[in-house]
mmCIF file with all atom_site columns, C-alpha atoms in Angstrom:
data_model
loop_
_atom_site.group_PDB
_atom_site.id
_atom_site.type_symbol
_atom_site.label_atom_id
_atom_site.label_alt_id
_atom_site.label_comp_id
_atom_site.label_asym_id
_atom_site.label_entity_id
_atom_site.label_seq_id
_atom_site.pdbx_PDB_ins_code
_atom_site.Cartn_x
_atom_site.Cartn_y
_atom_site.Cartn_z
_atom_site.occupancy
_atom_site.B_iso_or_equiv
_atom_site.pdbx_formal_charge
_atom_site.auth_seq_id
_atom_site.auth_comp_id
_atom_site.auth_asym_id
_atom_site.auth_atom_id
_atom_site.pdbx_PDB_model_num
ATOM 1   C CA . GLU A 1 1   ? -23.175 18.950 76.818  1.00 96.00 ? 1288 GLU A CA 1
ATOM 2   C CA . VAL A 1 2   ? -20.140 17.010 78.817  1.00 97.00 ? 1289 VAL A CA 1
ATOM 3   C CA . GLN A 1 3   ? -21.876 17.693 81.965  1.00 98.00 ? 1290 GLN A CA 1
ATOM 4   C CA . LEU A 1 4   ? -19.529 16.227 85.500  1.00 98.00 ? 1291 LEU A CA 1
ATOM 5   C CA . VAL A 1 5   ? -21.133 16.927 89.148  1.00 98.00 ? 1292 VAL A CA 1
ATOM 6   C CA . GLU A 1 6   ? -19.046 16.305 92.049  1.00 98.00 ? 1293 GLU A CA 1
ATOM 7   C CA . SER A 1 7   ? -21.058 15.261 95.460  1.00 98.00 ? 1294 SER A CA 1
ATOM 8   C CA . GLY A 1 8   ? -19.653 13.978 98.607  1.00 98.00 ? 1295 GLY A CA 1
ATOM 9   C CA . GLY A 1 9   ? -18.471 16.833 100.696 1.00 98.00 ? 1296 GLY A CA 1
ATOM 10  C CA . GLY A 1 10  ? -18.089 18.001 103.368 1.00 98.00 ? 1297 GLY A CA 1
ATOM 11  C CA . LEU A 1 11  ? -16.309 18.527 107.240 1.00 98.00 ? 1298 LEU A CA 1
ATOM 12  C CA . VAL A 1 12  ? -15.027 14.961 108.792 1.00 98.00 ? 1299 VAL A CA 1
ATOM 13  C CA . GLN A 1 13  ? -12.896 14.703 111.191 1.00 98.00 ? 1300 GLN A CA 1
ATOM 14  C CA . PRO A 1 14  ? -9.031  13.956 111.164 1.00 98.00 ? 1301 PRO A CA 1
ATOM 15  C CA . GLY A 1 15  ? -8.248  9.934  110.862 1.00 98.00 ? 1302 GLY A CA 1
ATOM 16  C CA . GLY A 1 16  ? -12.018 9.606  109.327 1.00 98.00 ? 1303 GLY A CA 1
ATOM 17  C CA . SER A 1 17  ? -13.579 8.710  105.571 1.00 98.00 ? 1304 SER A CA 1
ATOM 18  C CA . LEU A 1 18  ? -15.617 9.819  103.265 1.00 98.00 ? 1305 LEU A CA 1
ATOM 19  C CA . ARG A 1 19  ? -16.691 8.977  99.624  1.00 98.00 ? 1306 ARG A CA 1
ATOM 20  C CA . LEU A 1 20  ? -16.721 11.164 96.612  1.00 98.00 ? 1307 LEU A CA 1
ATOM 21  C CA . SER A 1 21  ? -18.676 10.724 93.413  1.00 98.00 ? 1308 SER A CA 1
ATOM 22  C CA . CYS A 1 22  ? -19.128 12.227 90.269  1.00 98.00 ? 1309 CYS A CA 1
ATOM 23  C CA . ALA A 1 23  ? -22.050 11.424 88.093  1.00 98.00 ? 1310 ALA A CA 1
ATOM 24  C CA . ALA A 1 24  ? -21.190 12.161 84.188  1.00 98.00 ? 1311 ALA A CA 1
ATOM 25  C CA . SER A 1 25  ? -23.259 12.305 81.075  1.00 98.00 ? 1312 SER A CA 1
ATOM 26  C CA . GLY A 1 26  ? -23.334 14.171 78.159  1.00 98.00 ? 1313 GLY A CA 1
ATOM 27  C CA . PHE A 1 27  ? -20.753 11.718 76.445  1.00 97.00 ? 1314 PHE A CA 1
ATOM 28  C CA . THR A 1 28  ? -19.548 7.974  76.793  1.00 97.00 ? 1315 THR A CA 1
ATOM 29  C CA . PHE A 1 29  ? -18.118 7.829  79.761  1.00 98.00 ? 1316 PHE A CA 1
ATOM 30  C CA . SER A 1 30  ? -17.230 3.576  79.297  1.00 97.00 ? 1317 SER A CA 1
ATOM 31  C CA . SER A 1 31  ? -15.188 5.292  76.113  1.00 96.00 ? 1318 SER A CA 1
ATOM 32  C CA . TYR A 1 32  ? -12.888 7.844  78.760  1.00 97.00 ? 1319 TYR A CA 1
ATOM 33  C CA . GLU A 1 33  ? -10.868 7.705  81.085  1.00 97.00 ? 1320 GLU A CA 1
ATOM 34  C CA . MET A 1 34  ? -10.789 9.707  84.282  1.00 98.00 ? 1321 MET A CA 1
ATOM 35  C CA . ASN A 1 35  ? -9.259  12.456 87.354  1.00 98.00 ? 1322 ASN A CA 1
ATOM 36  C CA . TRP A 1 36  ? -9.051  13.562 90.068  1.00 98.00 ? 1323 TRP A CA 1
ATOM 37  C CA . VAL A 1 37  ? -7.053  16.618 91.212  1.00 98.00 ? 1324 VAL A CA 1
ATOM 38  C CA . ARG A 1 38  ? -7.723  18.732 93.970  1.00 98.00 ? 1325 ARG A CA 1
ATOM 39  C CA . GLN A 1 39  ? -6.487  22.141 95.728  1.00 98.00 ? 1326 GLN A CA 1
ATOM 40  C CA . ALA A 1 40  ? -5.728  22.960 98.762  1.00 98.00 ? 1327 ALA A CA 1
ATOM 41  C CA . PRO A 1 41  ? -7.537  26.781 99.315  1.00 97.00 ? 1328 PRO A CA 1
ATOM 42  C CA . GLY A 1 42  ? -5.895  29.669 98.216  1.00 96.00 ? 1329 GLY A CA 1
ATOM 43  C CA . LYS A 1 43  ? -3.185  26.825 96.822  1.00 98.00 ? 1330 LYS A CA 1
ATOM 44  C CA . GLY A 1 44  ? -3.007  25.262 92.779  1.00 98.00 ? 1331 GLY A CA 1
ATOM 45  C CA . LEU A 1 45  ? -4.284  21.907 91.831  1.00 98.00 ? 1332 LEU A CA 1
ATOM 46  C CA . GLU A 1 46  ? -2.694  18.684 92.194  1.00 98.00 ? 1333 GLU A CA 1
ATOM 47  C CA . TRP A 1 47  ? -3.029  16.425 90.411  1.00 98.00 ? 1334 TRP A CA 1
ATOM 48  C CA . VAL A 1 48  ? -4.590  13.179 92.698  1.00 98.00 ? 1335 VAL A CA 1
ATOM 49  C CA . SER A 1 49  ? -4.965  9.843  91.185  1.00 98.00 ? 1336 SER A CA 1
ATOM 50  C CA . TYR A 1 50  ? -6.675  8.434  87.881  1.00 98.00 ? 1337 TYR A CA 1
ATOM 51  C CA . ILE A 1 51  ? -8.410  5.419  86.006  1.00 98.00 ? 1338 ILE A CA 1
ATOM 52  C CA . SER A 1 52  ? -8.713  4.424  82.954  1.00 97.00 ? 1339 SER A CA 1
ATOM 53  C CA . SER A 1 53  ? -11.585 3.865  80.808  1.00 97.00 ? 1340 SER A CA 1
ATOM 54  C CA . SER A 1 54  ? -12.022 -0.165 81.335  1.00 97.00 ? 1341 SER A CA 1
ATOM 55  C CA . GLY A 1 55  ? -10.600 0.606  85.339  1.00 97.00 ? 1342 GLY A CA 1
ATOM 56  C CA . SER A 1 56  ? -7.633  -1.629 84.381  1.00 97.00 ? 1343 SER A CA 1
ATOM 57  C CA . THR A 1 57  ? -5.258  0.784  84.985  1.00 98.00 ? 1344 THR A CA 1
ATOM 58  C CA . ILE A 1 58  ? -5.160  2.748  88.079  1.00 98.00 ? 1345 ILE A CA 1
ATOM 59  C CA . TYR A 1 59  ? -2.586  5.465  89.225  1.00 98.00 ? 1346 TYR A CA 1
ATOM 60  C CA . TYR A 1 60  ? -2.321  7.588  92.664  1.00 98.00 ? 1347 TYR A CA 1
ATOM 61  C CA . ALA A 1 61  ? -0.396  10.339 93.329  1.00 98.00 ? 1348 ALA A CA 1
ATOM 62  C CA . ASP A 1 62  ? 2.329   9.682  96.357  1.00 98.00 ? 1349 ASP A CA 1
ATOM 63  C CA . SER A 1 63  ? 0.876   11.627 98.719  1.00 98.00 ? 1350 SER A CA 1
ATOM 64  C CA . VAL A 1 64  ? -2.510  9.169  98.982  1.00 98.00 ? 1351 VAL A CA 1
ATOM 65  C CA . LYS A 1 65  ? -0.731  6.006  97.813  1.00 98.00 ? 1352 LYS A CA 1
ATOM 66  C CA . GLY A 1 66  ? -2.648  3.835  100.367 1.00 98.00 ? 1353 GLY A CA 1
ATOM 67  C CA . ARG A 1 67  ? -5.630  5.679  101.585 1.00 98.00 ? 1354 ARG A CA 1
ATOM 68  C CA . PHE A 1 68  ? -7.486  6.875  98.810  1.00 98.00 ? 1355 PHE A CA 1
ATOM 69  C CA . THR A 1 69  ? -9.256  3.695  95.756  1.00 98.00 ? 1356 THR A CA 1
ATOM 70  C CA . ILE A 1 70  ? -10.499 5.032  92.750  1.00 98.00 ? 1357 ILE A CA 1
ATOM 71  C CA . SER A 1 71  ? -13.672 3.363  91.156  1.00 98.00 ? 1358 SER A CA 1
ATOM 72  C CA . ARG A 1 72  ? -15.903 4.007  88.350  1.00 98.00 ? 1359 ARG A CA 1
ATOM 73  C CA . ASP A 1 73  ? -19.234 2.448  87.056  1.00 98.00 ? 1360 ASP A CA 1
ATOM 74  C CA . ASN A 1 74  ? -19.953 2.441  83.638  1.00 98.00 ? 1361 ASN A CA 1
ATOM 75  C CA . ALA A 1 75  ? -22.954 1.461  83.878  1.00 98.00 ? 1362 ALA A CA 1
ATOM 76  C CA . LYS A 1 76  ? -23.875 4.608  86.290  1.00 98.00 ? 1363 LYS A CA 1
ATOM 77  C CA . ASN A 1 77  ? -21.798 6.841  84.879  1.00 98.00 ? 1364 ASN A CA 1
ATOM 78  C CA . SER A 1 78  ? -19.426 7.185  87.661  1.00 98.00 ? 1365 SER A CA 1
ATOM 79  C CA . LEU A 1 79  ? -16.953 7.922  89.086  1.00 98.00 ? 1366 LEU A CA 1
ATOM 80  C CA . TYR A 1 80  ? -16.066 7.912  92.539  1.00 98.00 ? 1367 TYR A CA 1
ATOM 81  C CA . LEU A 1 81  ? -12.824 8.153  94.874  1.00 98.00 ? 1368 LEU A CA 1
ATOM 82  C CA . GLN A 1 82  ? -13.435 6.235  98.655  1.00 98.00 ? 1369 GLN A CA 1
ATOM 83  C CA . MET A 1 83  ? -10.532 8.785  100.782 1.00 98.00 ? 1370 MET A CA 1
ATOM 84  C CA . ASN A 1 84  ? -9.730  6.929  104.137 1.00 98.00 ? 1371 ASN A CA 1
ATOM 85  C CA . SER A 1 85  ? -7.236  7.459  106.845 1.00 98.00 ? 1372 SER A CA 1
ATOM 86  C CA . LEU A 1 86  ? -8.073  11.738 106.496 1.00 98.00 ? 1373 LEU A CA 1
ATOM 87  C CA . ARG A 1 87  ? -5.773  14.362 107.161 1.00 98.00 ? 1374 ARG A CA 1
ATOM 88  C CA . ALA A 1 88  ? -5.745  17.819 107.635 1.00 98.00 ? 1375 ALA A CA 1
ATOM 89  C CA . GLU A 1 89  ? -3.611  18.311 104.600 1.00 98.00 ? 1376 GLU A CA 1
ATOM 90  C CA . ASP A 1 90  ? -6.794  16.097 102.525 1.00 98.00 ? 1377 ASP A CA 1
ATOM 91  C CA . THR A 1 91  ? -8.679  19.340 102.595 1.00 98.00 ? 1378 THR A CA 1
ATOM 92  C CA . ALA A 1 92  ? -9.602  20.991 99.589  1.00 98.00 ? 1379 ALA A CA 1
ATOM 93  C CA . VAL A 1 93  ? -11.702 21.622 96.604  1.00 98.00 ? 1380 VAL A CA 1
ATOM 94  C CA . TYR A 1 94  ? -12.026 17.944 94.512  1.00 98.00 ? 1381 TYR A CA 1
ATOM 95  C CA . TYR A 1 95  ? -12.677 18.143 91.246  1.00 98.00 ? 1382 TYR A CA 1
ATOM 96  C CA . CYS A 1 96  ? -13.128 14.904 88.692  1.00 98.00 ? 1383 CYS A CA 1
ATOM 97  C CA . ALA A 1 97  ? -11.803 15.861 85.405  1.00 98.00 ? 1384 ALA A CA 1
ATOM 98  C CA . ARG A 1 98  ? -11.768 14.044 81.982  1.00 98.00 ? 1385 ARG A CA 1
ATOM 99  C CA . ASP A 1 99  ? -8.716  12.467 80.028  1.00 97.00 ? 1386 ASP A CA 1
ATOM 100 C CA . SER A 1 100 ? -8.860  13.348 76.270  1.00 94.00 ? 1387 SER A CA 1
ATOM 101 C CA . PHE A 1 101 ? -6.611  9.801  75.336  1.00 92.00 ? 1388 PHE A CA 1
ATOM 102 C CA . SER A 1 102 ? -9.930  9.178  73.104  1.00 87.00 ? 1389 SER A CA 1
ATOM 103 C CA . ILE A 1 103 ? -9.843  11.925 71.592  1.00 89.00 ? 1390 ILE A CA 1
ATOM 104 C CA . THR A 1 104 ? -5.835  12.615 71.019  1.00 89.00 ? 1391 THR A CA 1
ATOM 105 C CA . MET A 1 105 ? -4.718  9.101  71.701  1.00 93.00 ? 1392 MET A CA 1
ATOM 106 C CA . VAL A 1 106 ? -2.248  11.752 74.548  1.00 93.00 ? 1393 VAL A CA 1
ATOM 107 C CA . ARG A 1 107 ? -3.235  10.584 78.296  1.00 95.00 ? 1394 ARG A CA 1
ATOM 108 C CA . GLY A 1 108 ? -2.919  13.495 80.449  1.00 96.00 ? 1395 GLY A CA 1
ATOM 109 C CA . ILE A 1 109 ? -4.765  16.947 78.832  1.00 98.00 ? 1396 ILE A CA 1
ATOM 110 C CA . LEU A 1 110 ? -7.585  17.598 80.902  1.00 98.00 ? 1397 LEU A CA 1
ATOM 111 C CA . ASP A 1 111 ? -10.214 18.369 78.661  1.00 97.00 ? 1398 ASP A CA 1
ATOM 112 C CA . TYR A 1 112 ? -13.175 18.672 80.732  1.00 98.00 ? 1399 TYR A CA 1
ATOM 113 C CA . TRP A 1 113 ? -13.730 19.409 84.778  1.00 98.00 ? 1400 TRP A CA 1
ATOM 114 C CA . GLY A 1 114 ? -16.251 18.908 87.094  1.00 98.00 ? 1401 GLY A CA 1
ATOM 115 C CA . GLN A 1 115 ? -17.025 22.830 89.267  1.00 98.00 ? 1402 GLN A CA 1
ATOM 116 C CA . GLY A 1 116 ? -15.610 20.582 92.548  1.00 98.00 ? 1403 GLY A CA 1
ATOM 117 C CA . THR A 1 117 ? -16.516 19.767 95.951  1.00 98.00 ? 1404 THR A CA 1
ATOM 118 C CA . LEU A 1 118 ? -15.072 21.144 99.027  1.00 98.00 ? 1405 LEU A CA 1
ATOM 119 C CA . VAL A 1 119 ? -13.183 18.634 101.578 1.00 98.00 ? 1406 VAL A CA 1
ATOM 120 C CA . THR A 1 120 ? -12.811 20.023 105.075 1.00 98.00 ? 1407 THR A CA 1
ATOM 121 C CA . VAL A 1 121 ? -10.722 17.248 107.865 1.00 98.00 ? 1408 VAL A CA 1
ATOM 122 C CA . SER A 1 122 ? -11.013 19.896 110.763 1.00 98.00 ? 1409 SER A CA 1
ATOM 123 C CA . SER A 1 123 ? -11.646 18.243 114.541 1.00 96.00 ? 1410 SER A CA 1
ATOM 124 C CA . ALA B 2 1   ? 8.566   13.605 89.490  1.00 97.00 ? 92   ALA B CA 1
ATOM 125 C CA . ILE B 2 2   ? 9.058   16.373 86.733  1.00 98.00 ? 93   ILE B CA 1
ATOM 126 C CA . ARG B 2 3   ? 8.706   19.489 88.597  1.00 98.00 ? 94   ARG B CA 1
ATOM 127 C CA . MET B 2 4   ? 6.608   22.351 86.588  1.00 98.00 ? 95   MET B CA 1
ATOM 128 C CA . THR B 2 5   ? 8.304   26.694 87.363  1.00 98.00 ? 96   THR B CA 1
ATOM 129 C CA . GLN B 2 6   ? 5.917   29.333 86.590  1.00 98.00 ? 97   GLN B CA 1
ATOM 130 C CA . SER B 2 7   ? 7.143   33.278 86.582  1.00 98.00 ? 98   SER B CA 1
ATOM 131 C CA . PRO B 2 8   ? 5.916   35.110 87.301  1.00 97.00 ? 99   PRO B CA 1
ATOM 132 C CA . SER B 2 9   ? 3.485   33.840 90.360  1.00 98.00 ? 100  SER B CA 1
ATOM 133 C CA . SER B 2 10  ? 1.503   36.889 89.760  1.00 97.00 ? 101  SER B CA 1
ATOM 134 C CA . PHE B 2 11  ? 1.745   40.823 87.590  1.00 94.00 ? 102  PHE B CA 1
ATOM 135 C CA . SER B 2 12  ? -0.644  43.307 86.937  1.00 96.00 ? 103  SER B CA 1
ATOM 136 C CA . ALA B 2 13  ? -2.248  44.209 83.526  1.00 96.00 ? 104  ALA B CA 1
ATOM 137 C CA . SER B 2 14  ? -4.045  46.830 82.022  1.00 96.00 ? 105  SER B CA 1
ATOM 138 C CA . THR B 2 15  ? -7.196  45.845 79.189  1.00 96.00 ? 106  THR B CA 1
ATOM 139 C CA . GLY B 2 16  ? -5.467  45.332 75.386  1.00 96.00 ? 107  GLY B CA 1
ATOM 140 C CA . ASP B 2 17  ? -1.977  44.823 77.232  1.00 96.00 ? 108  ASP B CA 1
ATOM 141 C CA . ARG B 2 18  ? 0.041   41.386 75.774  1.00 97.00 ? 109  ARG B CA 1
ATOM 142 C CA . VAL B 2 19  ? 1.295   39.283 78.782  1.00 97.00 ? 110  VAL B CA 1
ATOM 143 C CA . THR B 2 20  ? 3.209   36.650 78.457  1.00 98.00 ? 111  THR B CA 1
ATOM 144 C CA . ILE B 2 21  ? 3.829   34.047 81.058  1.00 98.00 ? 112  ILE B CA 1
ATOM 145 C CA . THR B 2 22  ? 6.574   31.736 80.978  1.00 98.00 ? 113  THR B CA 1
ATOM 146 C CA . CYS B 2 23  ? 6.442   27.516 82.006  1.00 98.00 ? 114  CYS B CA 1
ATOM 147 C CA . ARG B 2 24  ? 9.651   26.468 82.535  1.00 98.00 ? 115  ARG B CA 1
ATOM 148 C CA . ALA B 2 25  ? 10.069  21.836 83.365  1.00 98.00 ? 116  ALA B CA 1
ATOM 149 C CA . SER B 2 26  ? 12.214  20.395 85.370  1.00 98.00 ? 117  SER B CA 1
ATOM 150 C CA . GLN B 2 27  ? 13.525  18.059 82.526  1.00 98.00 ? 118  GLN B CA 1
ATOM 151 C CA . GLY B 2 28  ? 12.549  17.692 78.792  1.00 98.00 ? 119  GLY B CA 1
ATOM 152 C CA . ILE B 2 29  ? 9.145   16.987 78.358  1.00 98.00 ? 120  ILE B CA 1
ATOM 153 C CA . SER B 2 30  ? 9.046   17.320 74.250  1.00 97.00 ? 121  SER B CA 1
ATOM 154 C CA . SER B 2 31  ? 5.662   19.079 73.158  1.00 98.00 ? 122  SER B CA 1
ATOM 155 C CA . TYR B 2 32  ? 3.713   17.655 75.935  1.00 98.00 ? 123  TYR B CA 1
ATOM 156 C CA . LEU B 2 33  ? 1.541   20.628 78.002  1.00 98.00 ? 124  LEU B CA 1
ATOM 157 C CA . ALA B 2 34  ? -0.297  22.097 78.253  1.00 98.00 ? 125  ALA B CA 1
ATOM 158 C CA . TRP B 2 35  ? -1.831  25.604 79.536  1.00 98.00 ? 126  TRP B CA 1
ATOM 159 C CA . TYR B 2 36  ? -5.280  26.294 82.396  1.00 98.00 ? 127  TYR B CA 1
ATOM 160 C CA . GLN B 2 37  ? -7.071  29.298 82.780  1.00 98.00 ? 128  GLN B CA 1
ATOM 161 C CA . GLN B 2 38  ? -8.594  29.474 86.847  1.00 98.00 ? 129  GLN B CA 1
ATOM 162 C CA . LYS B 2 39  ? -11.228 31.959 87.423  1.00 98.00 ? 130  LYS B CA 1
ATOM 163 C CA . PRO B 2 40  ? -11.993 32.392 90.655  1.00 95.00 ? 131  PRO B CA 1
ATOM 164 C CA . GLY B 2 41  ? -14.917 29.542 92.867  1.00 95.00 ? 132  GLY B CA 1
ATOM 165 C CA . LYS B 2 42  ? -14.522 28.219 89.497  1.00 97.00 ? 133  LYS B CA 1
ATOM 166 C CA . ALA B 2 43  ? -12.763 24.775 87.485  1.00 98.00 ? 134  ALA B CA 1
ATOM 167 C CA . PRO B 2 44  ? -10.199 25.272 85.823  1.00 98.00 ? 135  PRO B CA 1
ATOM 168 C CA . LYS B 2 45  ? -11.130 25.392 82.042  1.00 98.00 ? 136  LYS B CA 1
ATOM 169 C CA . LEU B 2 46  ? -8.691  23.778 79.128  1.00 98.00 ? 137  LEU B CA 1
ATOM 170 C CA . LEU B 2 47  ? -6.756  26.082 77.021  1.00 98.00 ? 138  LEU B CA 1
ATOM 171 C CA . ILE B 2 48  ? -3.769  24.736 74.631  1.00 98.00 ? 139  ILE B CA 1
ATOM 172 C CA . TYR B 2 49  ? -2.676  21.203 74.435  1.00 98.00 ? 140  TYR B CA 1
ATOM 173 C CA . ALA B 2 50  ? 0.289   19.840 72.907  1.00 97.00 ? 141  ALA B CA 1
ATOM 174 C CA . ALA B 2 51  ? 2.452   23.573 73.755  1.00 98.00 ? 142  ALA B CA 1
ATOM 175 C CA . SER B 2 52  ? 0.364   25.379 71.002  1.00 98.00 ? 143  SER B CA 1
ATOM 176 C CA . THR B 2 53  ? -2.242  23.475 69.715  1.00 97.00 ? 144  THR B CA 1
ATOM 177 C CA . LEU B 2 54  ? -5.256  25.680 71.290  1.00 98.00 ? 145  LEU B CA 1
ATOM 178 C CA . GLN B 2 55  ? -8.329  24.703 72.401  1.00 97.00 ? 146  GLN B CA 1
ATOM 179 C CA . SER B 2 56  ? -11.520 24.062 70.333  1.00 96.00 ? 147  SER B CA 1
ATOM 180 C CA . GLY B 2 57  ? -13.307 27.461 71.244  1.00 97.00 ? 148  GLY B CA 1
ATOM 181 C CA . VAL B 2 58  ? -10.940 29.314 73.039  1.00 98.00 ? 149  VAL B CA 1
ATOM 182 C CA . PRO B 2 59  ? -10.033 32.604 71.769  1.00 97.00 ? 150  PRO B CA 1
ATOM 183 C CA . SER B 2 60  ? -6.883  33.437 69.672  1.00 98.00 ? 151  SER B CA 1
ATOM 184 C CA . ARG B 2 61  ? -5.680  35.074 71.862  1.00 98.00 ? 152  ARG B CA 1
ATOM 185 C CA . PHE B 2 62  ? -4.214  32.617 73.834  1.00 98.00 ? 153  PHE B CA 1
ATOM 186 C CA . SER B 2 63  ? -1.879  31.588 72.068  1.00 98.00 ? 154  SER B CA 1
ATOM 187 C CA . GLY B 2 64  ? 0.906   28.710 73.047  1.00 98.00 ? 155  GLY B CA 1
ATOM 188 C CA . SER B 2 65  ? 5.083   28.178 72.439  1.00 98.00 ? 156  SER B CA 1
ATOM 189 C CA . GLY B 2 66  ? 8.209   26.498 73.210  1.00 98.00 ? 157  GLY B CA 1
ATOM 190 C CA . SER B 2 67  ? 9.339   22.626 73.931  1.00 98.00 ? 158  SER B CA 1
ATOM 191 C CA . GLY B 2 68  ? 11.797  20.999 75.562  1.00 98.00 ? 159  GLY B CA 1
ATOM 192 C CA . THR B 2 69  ? 12.072  22.531 79.397  1.00 98.00 ? 160  THR B CA 1
ATOM 193 C CA . ASP B 2 70  ? 10.532  26.251 78.631  1.00 98.00 ? 161  ASP B CA 1
ATOM 194 C CA . PHE B 2 71  ? 6.845   27.481 77.408  1.00 98.00 ? 162  PHE B CA 1
ATOM 195 C CA . THR B 2 72  ? 5.297   30.246 77.085  1.00 98.00 ? 163  THR B CA 1
ATOM 196 C CA . LEU B 2 73  ? 1.456   31.210 77.133  1.00 98.00 ? 164  LEU B CA 1
ATOM 197 C CA . THR B 2 74  ? 1.164   34.920 75.358  1.00 98.00 ? 165  THR B CA 1
ATOM 198 C CA . ILE B 2 75  ? -2.685  36.337 75.278  1.00 97.00 ? 166  ILE B CA 1
ATOM 199 C CA . SER B 2 76  ? -1.918  39.081 72.686  1.00 96.00 ? 167  SER B CA 1
ATOM 200 C CA . CYS B 2 77  ? -4.604  41.588 73.428  1.00 95.00 ? 168  CYS B CA 1
ATOM 201 C CA . LEU B 2 78  ? -5.861  40.697 77.207  1.00 97.00 ? 169  LEU B CA 1
ATOM 202 C CA . GLN B 2 79  ? -9.715  41.285 77.859  1.00 96.00 ? 170  GLN B CA 1
ATOM 203 C CA . SER B 2 80  ? -11.266 42.057 81.376  1.00 94.00 ? 171  SER B CA 1
ATOM 204 C CA . GLU B 2 81  ? -12.249 38.732 81.435  1.00 96.00 ? 172  GLU B CA 1
ATOM 205 C CA . ASP B 2 82  ? -8.790  37.278 80.615  1.00 97.00 ? 173  ASP B CA 1
ATOM 206 C CA . PHE B 2 83  ? -7.529  37.710 84.606  1.00 94.00 ? 174  PHE B CA 1
ATOM 207 C CA . ALA B 2 84  ? -7.401  34.967 86.576  1.00 97.00 ? 175  ALA B CA 1
ATOM 208 C CA . THR B 2 85  ? -4.913  32.272 87.405  1.00 98.00 ? 176  THR B CA 1
ATOM 209 C CA . TYR B 2 86  ? -3.484  30.343 84.648  1.00 98.00 ? 177  TYR B CA 1
ATOM 210 C CA . TYR B 2 87  ? -1.836  26.770 85.549  1.00 98.00 ? 178  TYR B CA 1
ATOM 211 C CA . CYS B 2 88  ? 0.934   24.872 83.063  1.00 98.00 ? 179  CYS B CA 1
ATOM 212 C CA . GLN B 2 89  ? 0.686   21.276 83.740  1.00 98.00 ? 180  GLN B CA 1
ATOM 213 C CA . GLN B 2 90  ? 3.118   18.521 82.116  1.00 98.00 ? 181  GLN B CA 1
ATOM 214 C CA . TYR B 2 91  ? 2.127   15.442 80.161  1.00 98.00 ? 182  TYR B CA 1
ATOM 215 C CA . TYR B 2 92  ? 4.896   13.702 78.866  1.00 98.00 ? 183  TYR B CA 1
ATOM 216 C CA . SER B 2 93  ? 6.350   11.324 82.552  1.00 96.00 ? 184  SER B CA 1
ATOM 217 C CA . TYR B 2 94  ? 3.478   9.990  84.470  1.00 95.00 ? 185  TYR B CA 1
ATOM 218 C CA . PRO B 2 95  ? 2.480   8.996  87.378  1.00 96.00 ? 186  PRO B CA 1
ATOM 219 C CA . PRO B 2 96  ? 2.079   11.675 88.293  1.00 97.00 ? 187  PRO B CA 1
ATOM 220 C CA . TRP B 2 97  ? 0.656   14.729 86.370  1.00 98.00 ? 188  TRP B CA 1
ATOM 221 C CA . THR B 2 98  ? 2.134   17.848 87.413  1.00 98.00 ? 189  THR B CA 1
ATOM 222 C CA . PHE B 2 99  ? 1.311   21.078 87.228  1.00 98.00 ? 190  PHE B CA 1
ATOM 223 C CA . GLY B 2 100 ? 3.378   24.868 88.255  1.00 98.00 ? 191  GLY B CA 1
ATOM 224 C CA . GLN B 2 101 ? 2.207   26.636 90.842  1.00 98.00 ? 192  GLN B CA 1
ATOM 225 C CA . GLY B 2 102 ? 0.212   29.266 88.837  1.00 98.00 ? 193  GLY B CA 1
ATOM 226 C CA . THR B 2 103 ? 0.662   32.599 87.965  1.00 98.00 ? 194  THR B CA 1
ATOM 227 C CA . LYS B 2 104 ? -2.323  34.964 89.509  1.00 98.00 ? 195  LYS B CA 1
ATOM 228 C CA . VAL B 2 105 ? -2.980  38.357 85.864  1.00 98.00 ? 196  VAL B CA 1
ATOM 229 C CA . GLU B 2 106 ? -4.677  40.425 87.792  1.00 96.00 ? 197  GLU B CA 1
ATOM 230 C CA . ILE B 2 107 ? -6.041  44.039 86.580  1.00 89.00 ? 198  ILE B CA 1
ATOM 231 C CA . LYS B 2 108 ? -3.986  46.752 87.231  1.00 88.00 ? 199  LYS B CA 1
#
């Protein structure tokens, strides 16, 4: 069974930093591309960042570029999101989501999602 | 970035109803469209990709259609467990991948 479990969320002051983790199990993590997607309270879904299976290709949304860093450790079956210079508008539930590219051969279909971790940026 | 617009933003329906949600892309995206269902406090769940391909395990009362700029998600006979928010997402052009604003289906 595919499982994605996020952790690391919490309350942080504006300008602060936080590192999110996503532990993957039930599939060959090193073969799959991964994403972070966020959802502000009461709002819709916003794609945040993408990383290829090897980590060699990375994309960011303009709203987080230069502040967030996505990474992965295939030996530990883990995905990470380092978030710096946090702003109030970064307050959201952050989901890690698996890209189905290895199955569909098309990038961007998110077939499994974690339960999310809440990040609150407030003084 | 490609803008995705869903309509309506919310509506009420009864169990057994046939319901249709529309998604429009700001430019042509061929059939590179997915639909997700999200229940309160839960993660989104993939329902449909390639505009009309049902994800494994999704009930056949869900169907999708469309190509180019206009797409629809249809639930043929609404069940109690289908009351949720539905999002469309384009994966034709990236980054960024973009979602619609969501359509909330509520109980009448």
